[in-house]
mmCIF file of C-alpha atoms in Angstrom:
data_model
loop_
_atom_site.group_PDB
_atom_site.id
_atom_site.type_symbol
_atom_site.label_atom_id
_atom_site.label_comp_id
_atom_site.label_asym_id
_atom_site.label_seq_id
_atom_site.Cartn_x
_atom_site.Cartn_y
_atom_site.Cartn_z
ATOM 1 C CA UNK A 1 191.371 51.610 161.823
ATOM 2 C CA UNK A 2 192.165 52.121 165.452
ATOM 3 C CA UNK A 3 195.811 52.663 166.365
ATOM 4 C CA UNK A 4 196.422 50.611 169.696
ATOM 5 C CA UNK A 5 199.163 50.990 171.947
ATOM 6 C CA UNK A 6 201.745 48.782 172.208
ATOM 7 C CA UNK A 7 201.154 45.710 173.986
ATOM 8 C CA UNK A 8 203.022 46.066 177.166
ATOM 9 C CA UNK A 9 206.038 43.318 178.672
ATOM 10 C CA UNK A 10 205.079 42.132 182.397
ATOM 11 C CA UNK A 11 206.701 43.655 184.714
ATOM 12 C CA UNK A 12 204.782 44.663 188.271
ATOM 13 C CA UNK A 13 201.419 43.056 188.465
ATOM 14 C CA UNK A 14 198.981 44.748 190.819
ATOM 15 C CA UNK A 15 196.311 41.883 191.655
ATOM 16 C CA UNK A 16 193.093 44.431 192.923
ATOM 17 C CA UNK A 17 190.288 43.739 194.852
ATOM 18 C CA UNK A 18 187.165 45.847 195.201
ATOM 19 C CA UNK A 19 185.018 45.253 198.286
ATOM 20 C CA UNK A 20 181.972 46.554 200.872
ATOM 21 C CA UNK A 21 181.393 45.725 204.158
ATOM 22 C CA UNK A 22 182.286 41.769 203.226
ATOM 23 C CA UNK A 23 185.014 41.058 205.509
ATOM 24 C CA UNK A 24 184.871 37.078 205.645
ATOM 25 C CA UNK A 25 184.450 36.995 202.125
ATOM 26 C CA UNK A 26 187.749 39.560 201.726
ATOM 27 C CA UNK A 27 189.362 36.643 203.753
ATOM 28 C CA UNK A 28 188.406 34.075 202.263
ATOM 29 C CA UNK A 29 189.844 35.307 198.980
ATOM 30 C CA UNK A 30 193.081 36.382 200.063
ATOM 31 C CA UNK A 31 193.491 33.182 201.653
ATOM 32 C CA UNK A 32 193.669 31.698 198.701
ATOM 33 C CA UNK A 33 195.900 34.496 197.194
ATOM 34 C CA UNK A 34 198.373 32.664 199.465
ATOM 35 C CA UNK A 35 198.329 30.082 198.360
ATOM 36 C CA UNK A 36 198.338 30.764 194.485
ATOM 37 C CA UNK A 37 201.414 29.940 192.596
ATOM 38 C CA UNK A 38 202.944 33.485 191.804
ATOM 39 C CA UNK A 39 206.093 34.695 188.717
ATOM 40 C CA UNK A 40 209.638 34.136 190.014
ATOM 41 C CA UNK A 41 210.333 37.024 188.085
ATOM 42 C CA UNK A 42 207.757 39.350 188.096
ATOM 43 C CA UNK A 43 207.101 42.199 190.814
ATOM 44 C CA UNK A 44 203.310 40.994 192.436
ATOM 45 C CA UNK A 45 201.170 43.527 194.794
ATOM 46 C CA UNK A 46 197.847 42.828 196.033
ATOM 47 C CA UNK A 47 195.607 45.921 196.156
ATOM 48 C CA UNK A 48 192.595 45.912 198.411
ATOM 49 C CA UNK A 49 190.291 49.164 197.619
ATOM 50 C CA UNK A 50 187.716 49.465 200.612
ATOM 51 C CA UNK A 51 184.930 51.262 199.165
ATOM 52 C CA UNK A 52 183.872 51.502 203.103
ATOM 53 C CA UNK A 53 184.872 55.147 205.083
ATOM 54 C CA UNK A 54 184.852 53.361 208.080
ATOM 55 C CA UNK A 55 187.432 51.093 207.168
ATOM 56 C CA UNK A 56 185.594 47.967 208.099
ATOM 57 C CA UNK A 57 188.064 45.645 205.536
ATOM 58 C CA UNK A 58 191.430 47.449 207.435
ATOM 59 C CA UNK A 59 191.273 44.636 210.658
ATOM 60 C CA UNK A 60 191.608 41.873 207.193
ATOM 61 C CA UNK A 61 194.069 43.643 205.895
ATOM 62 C CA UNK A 62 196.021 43.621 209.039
ATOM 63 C CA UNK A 63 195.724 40.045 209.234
ATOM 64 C CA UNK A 64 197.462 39.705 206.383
ATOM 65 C CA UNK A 65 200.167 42.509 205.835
ATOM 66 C CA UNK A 66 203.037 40.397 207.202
ATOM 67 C CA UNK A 67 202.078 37.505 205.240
ATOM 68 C CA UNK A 68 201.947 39.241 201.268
ATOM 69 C CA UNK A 69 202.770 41.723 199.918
ATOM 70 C CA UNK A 70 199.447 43.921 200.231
ATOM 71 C CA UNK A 71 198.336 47.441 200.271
ATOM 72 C CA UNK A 72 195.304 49.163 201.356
ATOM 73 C CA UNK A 73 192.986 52.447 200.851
ATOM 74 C CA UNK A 74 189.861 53.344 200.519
ATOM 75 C CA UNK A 75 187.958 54.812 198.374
ATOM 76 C CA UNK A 76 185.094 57.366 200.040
ATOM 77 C CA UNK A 77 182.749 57.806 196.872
ATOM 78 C CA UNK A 78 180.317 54.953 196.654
ATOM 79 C CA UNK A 79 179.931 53.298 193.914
ATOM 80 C CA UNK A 80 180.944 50.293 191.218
ATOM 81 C CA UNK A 81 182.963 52.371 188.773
ATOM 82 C CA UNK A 82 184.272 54.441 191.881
ATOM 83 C CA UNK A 83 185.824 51.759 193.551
ATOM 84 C CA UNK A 84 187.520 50.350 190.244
ATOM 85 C CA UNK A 85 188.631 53.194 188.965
ATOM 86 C CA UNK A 86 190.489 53.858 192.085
ATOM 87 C CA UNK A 87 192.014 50.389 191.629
ATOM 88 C CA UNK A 88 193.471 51.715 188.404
ATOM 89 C CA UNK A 89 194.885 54.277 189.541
ATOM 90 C CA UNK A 90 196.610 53.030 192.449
ATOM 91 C CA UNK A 91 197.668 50.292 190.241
ATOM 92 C CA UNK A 92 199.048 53.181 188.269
ATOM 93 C CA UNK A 93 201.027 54.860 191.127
ATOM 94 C CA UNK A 94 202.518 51.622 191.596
ATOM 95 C CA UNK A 95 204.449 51.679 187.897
ATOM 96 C CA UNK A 96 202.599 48.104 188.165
ATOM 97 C CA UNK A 97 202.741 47.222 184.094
ATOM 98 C CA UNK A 98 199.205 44.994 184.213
ATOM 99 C CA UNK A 99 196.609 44.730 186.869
ATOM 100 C CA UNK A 100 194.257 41.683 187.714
ATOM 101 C CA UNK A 101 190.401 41.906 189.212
ATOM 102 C CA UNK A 102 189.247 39.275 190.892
ATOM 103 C CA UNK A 103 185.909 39.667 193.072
ATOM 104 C CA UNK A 104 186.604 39.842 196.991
ATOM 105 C CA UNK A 105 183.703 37.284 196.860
ATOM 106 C CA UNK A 106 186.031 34.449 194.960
ATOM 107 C CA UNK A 107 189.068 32.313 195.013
ATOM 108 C CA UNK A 108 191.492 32.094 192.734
ATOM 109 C CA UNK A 109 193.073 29.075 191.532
ATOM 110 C CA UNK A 110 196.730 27.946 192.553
ATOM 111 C CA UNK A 111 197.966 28.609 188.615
ATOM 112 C CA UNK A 112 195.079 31.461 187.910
ATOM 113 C CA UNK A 113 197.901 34.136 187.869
ATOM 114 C CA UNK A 114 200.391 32.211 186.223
ATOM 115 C CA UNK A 115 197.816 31.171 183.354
ATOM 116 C CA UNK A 116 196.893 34.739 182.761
ATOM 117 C CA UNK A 117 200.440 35.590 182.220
ATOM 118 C CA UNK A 118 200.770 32.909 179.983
ATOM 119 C CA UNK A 119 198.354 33.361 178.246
ATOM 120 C CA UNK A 120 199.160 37.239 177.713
ATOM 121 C CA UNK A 121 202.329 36.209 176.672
ATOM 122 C CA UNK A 122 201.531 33.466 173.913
ATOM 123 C CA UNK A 123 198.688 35.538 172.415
ATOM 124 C CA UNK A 124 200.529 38.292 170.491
ATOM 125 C CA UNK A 125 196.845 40.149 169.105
ATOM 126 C CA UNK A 126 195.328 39.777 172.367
ATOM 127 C CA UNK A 127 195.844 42.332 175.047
ATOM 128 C CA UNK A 128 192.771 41.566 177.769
ATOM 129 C CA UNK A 129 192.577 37.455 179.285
ATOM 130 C CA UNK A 130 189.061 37.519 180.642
ATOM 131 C CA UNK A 131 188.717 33.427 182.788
ATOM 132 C CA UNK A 132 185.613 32.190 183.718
ATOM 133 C CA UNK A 133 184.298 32.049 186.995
ATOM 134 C CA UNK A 134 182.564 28.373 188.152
ATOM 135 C CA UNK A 135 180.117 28.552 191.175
ATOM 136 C CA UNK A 136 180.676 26.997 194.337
ATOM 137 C CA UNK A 137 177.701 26.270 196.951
ATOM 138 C CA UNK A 138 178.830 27.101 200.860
ATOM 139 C CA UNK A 139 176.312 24.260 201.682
ATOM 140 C CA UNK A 140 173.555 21.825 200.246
ATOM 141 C CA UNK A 141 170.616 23.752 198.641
ATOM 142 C CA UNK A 142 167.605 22.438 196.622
ATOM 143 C CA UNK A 143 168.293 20.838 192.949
ATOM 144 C CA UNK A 144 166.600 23.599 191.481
ATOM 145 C CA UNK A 145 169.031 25.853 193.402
ATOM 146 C CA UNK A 146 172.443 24.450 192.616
ATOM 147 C CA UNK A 147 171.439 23.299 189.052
ATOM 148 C CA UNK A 148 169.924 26.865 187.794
ATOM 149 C CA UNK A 149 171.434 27.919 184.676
ATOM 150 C CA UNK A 150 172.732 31.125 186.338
ATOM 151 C CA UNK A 151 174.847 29.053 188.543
ATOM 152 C CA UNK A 152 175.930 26.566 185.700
ATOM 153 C CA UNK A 153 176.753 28.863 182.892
ATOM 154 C CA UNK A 154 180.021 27.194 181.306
ATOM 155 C CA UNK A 155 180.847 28.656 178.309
ATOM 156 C CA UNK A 156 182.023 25.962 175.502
ATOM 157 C CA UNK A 157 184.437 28.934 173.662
ATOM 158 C CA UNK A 158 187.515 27.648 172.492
ATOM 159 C CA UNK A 159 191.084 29.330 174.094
ATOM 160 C CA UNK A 160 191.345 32.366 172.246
ATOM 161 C CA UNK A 161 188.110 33.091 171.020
ATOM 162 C CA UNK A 162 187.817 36.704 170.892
ATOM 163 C CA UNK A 163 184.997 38.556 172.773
ATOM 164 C CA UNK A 164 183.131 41.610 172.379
ATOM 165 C CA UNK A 165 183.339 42.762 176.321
ATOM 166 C CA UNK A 166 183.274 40.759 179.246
ATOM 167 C CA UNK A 167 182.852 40.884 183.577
ATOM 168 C CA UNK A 168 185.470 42.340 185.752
ATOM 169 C CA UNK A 169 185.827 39.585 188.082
ATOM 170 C CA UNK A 170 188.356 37.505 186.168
ATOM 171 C CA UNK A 171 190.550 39.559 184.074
ATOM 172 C CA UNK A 172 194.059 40.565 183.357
ATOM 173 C CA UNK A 173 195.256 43.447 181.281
ATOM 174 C CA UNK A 174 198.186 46.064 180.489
ATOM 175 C CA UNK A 175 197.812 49.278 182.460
ATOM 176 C CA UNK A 176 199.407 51.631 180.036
ATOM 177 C CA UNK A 177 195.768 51.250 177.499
ATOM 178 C CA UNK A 178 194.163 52.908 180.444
ATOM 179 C CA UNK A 179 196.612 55.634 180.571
ATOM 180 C CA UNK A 180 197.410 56.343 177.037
ATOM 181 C CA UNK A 181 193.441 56.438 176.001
ATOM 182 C CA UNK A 182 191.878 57.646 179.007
ATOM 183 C CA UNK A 183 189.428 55.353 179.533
ATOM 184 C CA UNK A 184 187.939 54.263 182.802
ATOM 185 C CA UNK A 185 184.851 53.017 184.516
ATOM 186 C CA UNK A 186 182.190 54.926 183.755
ATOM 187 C CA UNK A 187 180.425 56.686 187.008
ATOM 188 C CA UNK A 188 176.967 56.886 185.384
ATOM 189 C CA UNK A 189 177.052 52.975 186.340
ATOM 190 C CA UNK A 190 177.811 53.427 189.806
ATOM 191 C CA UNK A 191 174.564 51.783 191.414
ATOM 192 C CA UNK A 192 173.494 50.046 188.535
ATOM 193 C CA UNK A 193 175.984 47.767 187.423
ATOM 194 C CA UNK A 194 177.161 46.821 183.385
ATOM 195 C CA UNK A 195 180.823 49.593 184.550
ATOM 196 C CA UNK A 196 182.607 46.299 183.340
ATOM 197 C CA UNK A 197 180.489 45.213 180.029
ATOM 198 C CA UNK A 198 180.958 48.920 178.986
ATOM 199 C CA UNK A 199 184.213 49.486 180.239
ATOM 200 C CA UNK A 200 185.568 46.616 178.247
ATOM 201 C CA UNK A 201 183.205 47.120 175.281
ATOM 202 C CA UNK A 202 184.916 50.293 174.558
ATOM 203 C CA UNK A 203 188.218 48.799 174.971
ATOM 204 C CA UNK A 204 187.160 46.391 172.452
ATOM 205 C CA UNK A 205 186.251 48.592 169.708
ATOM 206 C CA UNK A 206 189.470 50.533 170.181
ATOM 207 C CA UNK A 207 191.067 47.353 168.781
ATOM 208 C CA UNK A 208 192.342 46.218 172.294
ATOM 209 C CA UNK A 209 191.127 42.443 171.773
ATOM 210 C CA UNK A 210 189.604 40.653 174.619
ATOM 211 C CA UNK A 211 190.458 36.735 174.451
ATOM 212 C CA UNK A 212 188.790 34.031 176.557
ATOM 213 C CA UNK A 213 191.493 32.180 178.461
ATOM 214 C CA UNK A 214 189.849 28.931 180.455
ATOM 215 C CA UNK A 215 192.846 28.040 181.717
ATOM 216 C CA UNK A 216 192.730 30.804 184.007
ATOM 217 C CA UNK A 217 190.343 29.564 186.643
ATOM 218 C CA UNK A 218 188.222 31.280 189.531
ATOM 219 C CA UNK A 219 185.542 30.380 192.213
ATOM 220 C CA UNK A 220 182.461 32.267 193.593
ATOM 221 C CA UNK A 221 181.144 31.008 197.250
ATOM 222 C CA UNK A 222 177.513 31.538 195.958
ATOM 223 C CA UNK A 223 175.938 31.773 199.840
ATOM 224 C CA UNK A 224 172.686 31.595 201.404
ATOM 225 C CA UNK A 225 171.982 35.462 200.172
ATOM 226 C CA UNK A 226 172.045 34.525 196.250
ATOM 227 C CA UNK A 227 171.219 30.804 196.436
ATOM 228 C CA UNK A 228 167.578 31.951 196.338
ATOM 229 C CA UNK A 229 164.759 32.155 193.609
ATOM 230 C CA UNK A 230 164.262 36.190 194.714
ATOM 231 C CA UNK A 231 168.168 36.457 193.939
ATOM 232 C CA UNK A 232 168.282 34.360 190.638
ATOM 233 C CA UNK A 233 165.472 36.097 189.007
ATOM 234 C CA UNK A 234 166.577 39.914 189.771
ATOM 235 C CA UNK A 235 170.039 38.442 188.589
ATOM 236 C CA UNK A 236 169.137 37.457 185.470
ATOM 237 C CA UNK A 237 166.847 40.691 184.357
ATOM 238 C CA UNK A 238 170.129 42.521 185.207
ATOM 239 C CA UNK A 239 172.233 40.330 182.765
ATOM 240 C CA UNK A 240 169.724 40.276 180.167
ATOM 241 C CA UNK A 241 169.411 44.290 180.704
ATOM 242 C CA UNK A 242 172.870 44.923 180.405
ATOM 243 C CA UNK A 243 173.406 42.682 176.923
ATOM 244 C CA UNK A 244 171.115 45.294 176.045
ATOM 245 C CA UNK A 245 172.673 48.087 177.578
ATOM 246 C CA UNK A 246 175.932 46.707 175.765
ATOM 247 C CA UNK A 247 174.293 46.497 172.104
ATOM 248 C CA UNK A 248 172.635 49.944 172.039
ATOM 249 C CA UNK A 249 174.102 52.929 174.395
ATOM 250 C CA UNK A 250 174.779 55.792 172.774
ATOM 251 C CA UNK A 251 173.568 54.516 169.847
ATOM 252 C CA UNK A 252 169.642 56.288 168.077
ATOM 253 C CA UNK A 253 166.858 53.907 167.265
ATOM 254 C CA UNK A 254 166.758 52.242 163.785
ATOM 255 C CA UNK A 255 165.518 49.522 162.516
ATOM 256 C CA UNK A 256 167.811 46.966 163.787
ATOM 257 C CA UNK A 257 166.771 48.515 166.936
ATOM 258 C CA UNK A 258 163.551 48.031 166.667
ATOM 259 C CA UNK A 259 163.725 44.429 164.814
ATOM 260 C CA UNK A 260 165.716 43.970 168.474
ATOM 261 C CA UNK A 261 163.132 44.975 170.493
ATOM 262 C CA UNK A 262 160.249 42.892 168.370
ATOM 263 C CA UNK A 263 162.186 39.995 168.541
ATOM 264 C CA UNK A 264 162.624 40.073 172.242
ATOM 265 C CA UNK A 265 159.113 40.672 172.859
ATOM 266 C CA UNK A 266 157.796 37.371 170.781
ATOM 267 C CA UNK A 267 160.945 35.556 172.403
ATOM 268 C CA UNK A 268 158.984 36.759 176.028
ATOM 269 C CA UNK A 269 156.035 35.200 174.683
ATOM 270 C CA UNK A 270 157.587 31.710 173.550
ATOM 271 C CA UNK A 271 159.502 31.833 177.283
ATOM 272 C CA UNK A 272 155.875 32.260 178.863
ATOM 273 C CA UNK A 273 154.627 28.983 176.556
ATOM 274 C CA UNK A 274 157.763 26.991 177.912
ATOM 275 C CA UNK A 275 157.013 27.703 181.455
ATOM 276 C CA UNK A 276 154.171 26.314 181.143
ATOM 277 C CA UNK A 277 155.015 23.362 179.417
ATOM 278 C CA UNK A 278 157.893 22.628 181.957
ATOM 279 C CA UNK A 279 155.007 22.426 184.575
ATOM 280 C CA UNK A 280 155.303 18.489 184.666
ATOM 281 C CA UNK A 281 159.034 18.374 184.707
ATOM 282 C CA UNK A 282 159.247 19.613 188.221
ATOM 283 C CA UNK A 283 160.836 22.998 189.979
ATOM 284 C CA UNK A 284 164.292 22.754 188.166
ATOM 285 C CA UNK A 285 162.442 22.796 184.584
ATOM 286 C CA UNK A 286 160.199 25.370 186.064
ATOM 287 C CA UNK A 287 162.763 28.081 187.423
ATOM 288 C CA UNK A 288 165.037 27.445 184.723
ATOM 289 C CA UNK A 289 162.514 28.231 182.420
ATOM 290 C CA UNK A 290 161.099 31.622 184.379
ATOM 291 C CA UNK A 291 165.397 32.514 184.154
ATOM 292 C CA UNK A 292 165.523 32.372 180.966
ATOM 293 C CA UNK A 293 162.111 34.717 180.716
ATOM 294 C CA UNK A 294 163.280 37.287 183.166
ATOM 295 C CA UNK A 295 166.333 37.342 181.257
ATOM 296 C CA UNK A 296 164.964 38.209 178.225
ATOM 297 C CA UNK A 297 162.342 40.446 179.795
ATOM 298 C CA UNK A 298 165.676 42.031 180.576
ATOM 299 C CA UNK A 299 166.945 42.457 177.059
ATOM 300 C CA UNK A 300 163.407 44.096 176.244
ATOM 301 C CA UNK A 301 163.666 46.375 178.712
ATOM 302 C CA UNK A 302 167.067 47.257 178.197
ATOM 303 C CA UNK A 303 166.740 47.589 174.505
ATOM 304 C CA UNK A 304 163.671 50.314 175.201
ATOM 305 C CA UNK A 305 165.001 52.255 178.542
ATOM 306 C CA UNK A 306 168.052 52.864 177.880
ATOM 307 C CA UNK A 307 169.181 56.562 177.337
ATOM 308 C CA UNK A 308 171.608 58.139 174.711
ATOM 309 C CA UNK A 309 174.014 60.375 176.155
#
């Protein structure tokens, strides 16, 4: 059995953001950091990590400085796991206790800090609060845009419910589990994405529980560059290939493995048979249905590619 380190009181909350070269979006969401209800009693800096060596987010963060309490640097290596890790560790350098993520493409909800924390608090086995994130549309787009199951994925867990990993853009954890076990993003997942499924995986089977908390609330601005089919499909092959990635790294084929891989192939198969059965249901039925393939292509192809280290 794992020992775990003690779960940590709240004390100095560093709330980070990670962006690239998306400076109305970086506005947008500290706007709304403004405006979010924050602890009368608890020490709150927002972090903004510029993964951009020019500096292109530094004219926001101006904006802003006088207004919250905000910090900024930059972080010159490119990459996902880069430009989180340096989050943590500025977080660290701080003394902040806990850090939140939140995407620099969302908005947080006036109580989304406040219901992590209380959460946190009223929880005693659970150290990470992982919120969802609902989709909002910057403008009208077709029905079979707005009503795609990658854009309407609520999830029907009940507050509490224990996960095995979960996304980085709605989460809230203690500071000192990085520090005392050592573990941060992983750089091998730089360009690729699925830092945050593994990240929080092996937090998870260290015994550091990850609980979903719907109370906590954010919002993604899904714009004109991902309210596309293109966008949709290459989004969900990455989701289903990181499930995948999730289930088997570092881990040698066996049976259950290969049962995996069988079962995702026939599951392709049946998703190819619903496609065309959703033919007379219009483009909705259609794209939904081609999703749910790619994302399961996904899982195959995960399940197969990906490398032991």
């Amino acid at each position: 059995m794992c020992m775990q380190s003690e779960k940590s009181g709240i004390k100095h909350i560093a709330v980070a953001i990670c962006t690239y070269k998306r400076k109305t979006e970086l506005e947008r969401c500290l706007l709304s950091l403004l405006k979010i209800n924050y602890p009368d009693n608890i020490k709150t800096d927002i972090l903004i990590i510029d993964n951009d060596i020019n500096k292109s987010a530094q004219d926001v963060y101006e904006k802003f400085k006088d207004k919250i309490n905000i910090r900024y640097c930059i972080e010159k290596n490119l990459g996902l796991s880069s430009v989180r890790n340096k989050a943590l560790k500025e977080a660290i350098a701080l003394n902040a206790s806990h850090i939140a993520f939140i995407d620099d493409d969302e908005i947080a909800d006036k109580n989304w800090l406040i219901n992590h924390i209380d959460f946190y608090n009223n929880f005693e086995n659970i150290y990470i609060s992982n919120g969802p994130t609902y989709k909002k549309f910057d403008k009208d787009y077709p029905d079979y845009i707005i009503n795609n199951k990658i854009f309407n994925a609520v999830s029907t867990k009940e507050l509490g419910k224990l996960k095995k990993t979960c996304a980085s853009g709605n989460v809230f954890f203690p500071l000192n589990i990085v520090k005392e076990e050592n573990i941060y993003f992983d750089e091998k997942f730089n360009f690729s994405g699925g830092e945050d499924t593994d990240f929080f995986g092996k937090l998870s089977k260290l015994g550091y529980n990850i609980g979903w908390n719907y109370n906590a609330v954010n919002y993604e601005i899904v714009c004109s560059e991902r309210a596309n089919v293109k966008w949709i499909l290459k989004r969900a092959f990455h989701n289903g290939y990181y499930v995948s990635v999730t289930k088997f790294l570092n881990k040698k084929y066996d049976y259950k493995r290969i049962l995996y891989i069988f079962n995702k192939f026939i599951t392709a198969i049946a998703n190819l048979v619903l496609i065309i059965l959703s033919l007379p249901f219009g483009m909705t039925k259609i794209i939904n249905s081609i999703t749910i393939l790619n994302k399961n292509l996904g899982k195959l192809c995960g399940a197969i590619c990906i490398q032991n280290s």
